[in-house]
Amino acid sequence: MMKIENLKASIDGKEILRGLNLEVKPGEVHAIMGPNGSGKSTLASVLAGREDYEVTDGTVTFNGQSLLDMDPEIRAREGLFLAFQYPVEIPGVSNMNFLKAAVGEMRKHRGQDPLTAKEFLALVKEKSALVELDGQLANRAVNEGFSGGEKKRNEVFQMAMLEPTLAILDETDSGLDIDALRIVAQGVNAMRSPERSFVVITHYQRLLDYIVPDVVHVLYKGQIVKTGPKELALELEEKGYDWIKETVA
Amino acid sequence: MEILDEITGKDYEFGFTTNIESDKIPAGLNEGVIRLISQKKNEPQWLLDWRLDAFKIWQTMQEPEWAHVQYTKPDFQAISYYAAPKSKPKINSLDDLDPEMRKTMDKLGISLDEQKRLNGIAVDFVMDSVSVATSFKEKLGELGIIFCSISEAIQNHGELVQKYLGTVVPKKDNFYAALNSAVFTDGSFCYIPKGVKCPMELSTYFRINEGGTGQFERTLVIADEESYVSYLEGCTAPQRDENQLHAAVVELIALERAEIKYSTVQNWYPGDKEGKGGVFNFVTKRGLCDGYKSKISWTQVETGSAVTWKYPSCVLKGDYSVGEFYSVAVTNHFQQADTGTKMIHIGRNSHSTIISKGISAGKSNNSYRGLVQINPSAQNARNFSQCDSLLMTDQCGAHTFPYIEVNNSTAQVEHEATTSKIGEDQIFYCLQRGLDEEQAISMIVNGYAKEVLNKLPMEFAVEAQKLLAISLEGSVG
């Protein structure tokens, strides 16, 4: 699915990712944890193709192609989805029109015919139910006036609509209360399949109670310094990151 | 973003000229020219006197310099003040249209027959100085609606024209209005009788074709008591290296309980990417809400012209009268726009709303200038103004000049203003969902302008959306 080798990236001349390696196989759920400033969100941004970051070394292979050579919208159409930590508001643009355009591009890229209005609405109905997003929310402007929880649910809703092969969730649990967390996790779990992989970036073990990962990685100073089974997350929760820092030092 | 300096911009789509034999008088302006225009148009004496008076006034006036725009002043002696297509078709038989003229209309997307008939839009087409065709006249006539060129109105409804011409925008109002009054050659005229709701959109397309000419059209719309009309004007011009002058006057009069909705999609040639050429759009538009509960609503989408100087205004004389101004003004490359409105409250309980959305790209300058004036008689007057500016690059300018004069303590005046730069975060969010950059910008900008675009008649909202996207192609930096 995706293989990252020796990835180095910097912003404004400051190196954040310092030779990161990671391989995600189809159907796997990887959790990436780590202290503040370790490079978690940078990794998400670099993979999605944000231009603020400069990739200075390394390769990323995504479904057999070089991901870093693709424009951001091509990465998206090839099946890479990023659930943003801070989803932006786009005033005046209805969620519906936005998704319709996005779904249209995805389908065009895959050589599929556009959905009819009826098919599209049926899809919206089916997918919005996954995250218990009521119909009204779908008709409002993209994220405008949404609560923190609504924004995150909307991200998962969009993911469900776009059916990516690799979804990166960037701190999707931040700012969520326990009910919203459960709903978001439920949406993600419903989408798990042998062909679809997830990279779940989080600070806290809590989310991983709901979205159970196959592998847990610890990111520190721009490198993956420890990899383990799901129990690693519990250990981190208990001991904090200091013992990892000491091990690395 | 990488495309910082990559200001490509789509070429102006309407930059063609039409080869039609033209009756064009030599350049220059003096009393003789005005007499000649009046004579060519077979005008009554009162109008000639009116023109000559305006010319005298104009000669004493100075070209205004207070607007936030810079340009080389036109040489008024180098302009030809009258150009008419020689083979002027007779209005009632559209089949007799000069084929070249017909092609022009097709290119502009104006078909004067079936297509618009189905859409239910009546069209008046003004090329250079004269109105060449008006559709749907008979059907409107059955309702007593007069919709024709102002030249025809002068011939056939002289008393109405004489009664209202210059009552909202007096000859001495400003430099360009005085000039227009002296030399106007054509324009549209519309009269909606008492109690009649006009069943279709009325529309005028203005087109400058000849080189070295100015276009000075005069539009007069009168809505009699309890009538309603929705009116739309569109404007395009060929691509020329020289600057062309367009100095129009539009006067609207709404009597008791009448409503006029006036929409403009202005796409005059804006000049090239280096700022060469383009139309100077110096226009005076004003509406008079003359009676109780009368209402005038201006909606404008301004994407064209090299320099725009334009303030569609409302004089709210009637008690409980309502004035509205909804505007989207886009400037790109080296365009300059100084536009806004004036809401003059005189009547009691008069209300006004101003929604202005400026979008600046390239190295352009976009200014909102608006006056809200509450006179002592305007008991309980209300105004709400919202002026937003969106910047697409860091080389463009957005300016807001609000003037508020309140002379009645019962008035409520609200003003809100915001300025924002188009968000790279917003664009990236769209890209991440698989949209390309052009789609992303078009979506964000249309969302931003939605409040105003929603006010346009349906048929033109789509056109306006496309126009916005085209005007801003490749403009983010």
mmCIF file of C-alpha atoms in Angstrom, chain B residues 289 294-298 313-316 320-326 341-347 349-355 368 371-374 380-386 412-415:
data_model
loop_
_atom_site.group_PDB
_atom_site.id
_atom_site.type_symbol
_atom_site.label_atom_id
_atom_site.label_comp_id
_atom_site.label_asym_id
_atom_site.label_seq_id
_atom_site.Cartn_x
_atom_site.Cartn_y
_atom_site.Cartn_z
ATOM 1 C CA CYS B 289 -37.891 55.901 -4.649
ATOM 2 C CA SER B 294 -41.378 52.082 -3.270
ATOM 3 C CA LYS B 295 -38.327 49.893 -3.664
ATOM 4 C CA ILE B 296 -35.200 49.946 -5.796
ATOM 5 C CA SER B 297 -32.637 47.198 -5.745
ATOM 6 C CA TRP B 298 -29.279 47.381 -7.520
ATOM 7 C CA SER B 313 -27.500 54.959 -5.606
ATOM 8 C CA CYS B 314 -30.955 55.316 -4.144
ATOM 9 C CA VAL B 315 -32.745 58.459 -3.113
ATOM 10 C CA LEU B 316 -35.266 57.208 -0.561
ATOM 11 C CA TYR B 320 -41.233 53.299 4.028
ATOM 12 C CA SER B 321 -39.200 53.171 0.836
ATOM 13 C CA VAL B 322 -36.460 50.583 0.478
ATOM 14 C CA GLY B 323 -33.079 50.793 -1.227
ATOM 15 C CA GLU B 324 -30.716 47.895 -1.753
ATOM 16 C CA PHE B 325 -27.252 47.571 -3.201
ATOM 17 C CA TYR B 326 -25.615 44.212 -3.771
ATOM 18 C CA THR B 341 -23.328 53.344 -3.496
ATOM 19 C CA LYS B 342 -25.147 56.231 -1.923
ATOM 20 C CA MET B 343 -28.245 55.763 0.162
ATOM 21 C CA ILE B 344 -29.939 59.089 0.712
ATOM 22 C CA HIS B 345 -32.675 58.736 3.332
ATOM 23 C CA ILE B 346 -35.373 61.407 3.185
ATOM 24 C CA GLY B 347 -38.622 59.547 3.821
ATOM 25 C CA ASN B 349 -39.015 54.665 8.001
ATOM 26 C CA SER B 350 -36.927 54.307 4.891
ATOM 27 C CA HIS B 351 -34.615 51.288 4.904
ATOM 28 C CA SER B 352 -31.448 50.508 3.037
ATOM 29 C CA THR B 353 -29.127 47.531 2.768
ATOM 30 C CA ILE B 354 -25.637 47.525 1.316
ATOM 31 C CA ILE B 355 -23.741 44.302 0.693
ATOM 32 C CA TYR B 368 -15.527 50.490 -1.921
ATOM 33 C CA LEU B 371 -22.377 57.155 1.566
ATOM 34 C CA VAL B 372 -25.238 56.627 3.961
ATOM 35 C CA GLN B 373 -26.980 59.923 4.537
ATOM 36 C CA ILE B 374 -29.862 60.225 6.979
ATOM 37 C CA ASN B 380 -36.679 55.905 12.057
ATOM 38 C CA ALA B 381 -34.478 55.346 9.047
ATOM 39 C CA ARG B 382 -32.413 52.171 9.029
ATOM 40 C CA ASN B 383 -29.311 51.154 7.203
ATOM 41 C CA PHE B 384 -27.229 48.026 7.294
ATOM 42 C CA SER B 385 -23.920 47.953 5.430
ATOM 43 C CA GLN B 386 -21.536 45.102 5.028
ATOM 44 C CA GLN B 412 -30.106 53.172 13.138
ATOM 45 C CA VAL B 413 -27.017 52.719 11.043
ATOM 46 C CA GLU B 414 -24.861 49.614 11.119
ATOM 47 C CA HIS B 415 -21.603 49.108 9.291
#
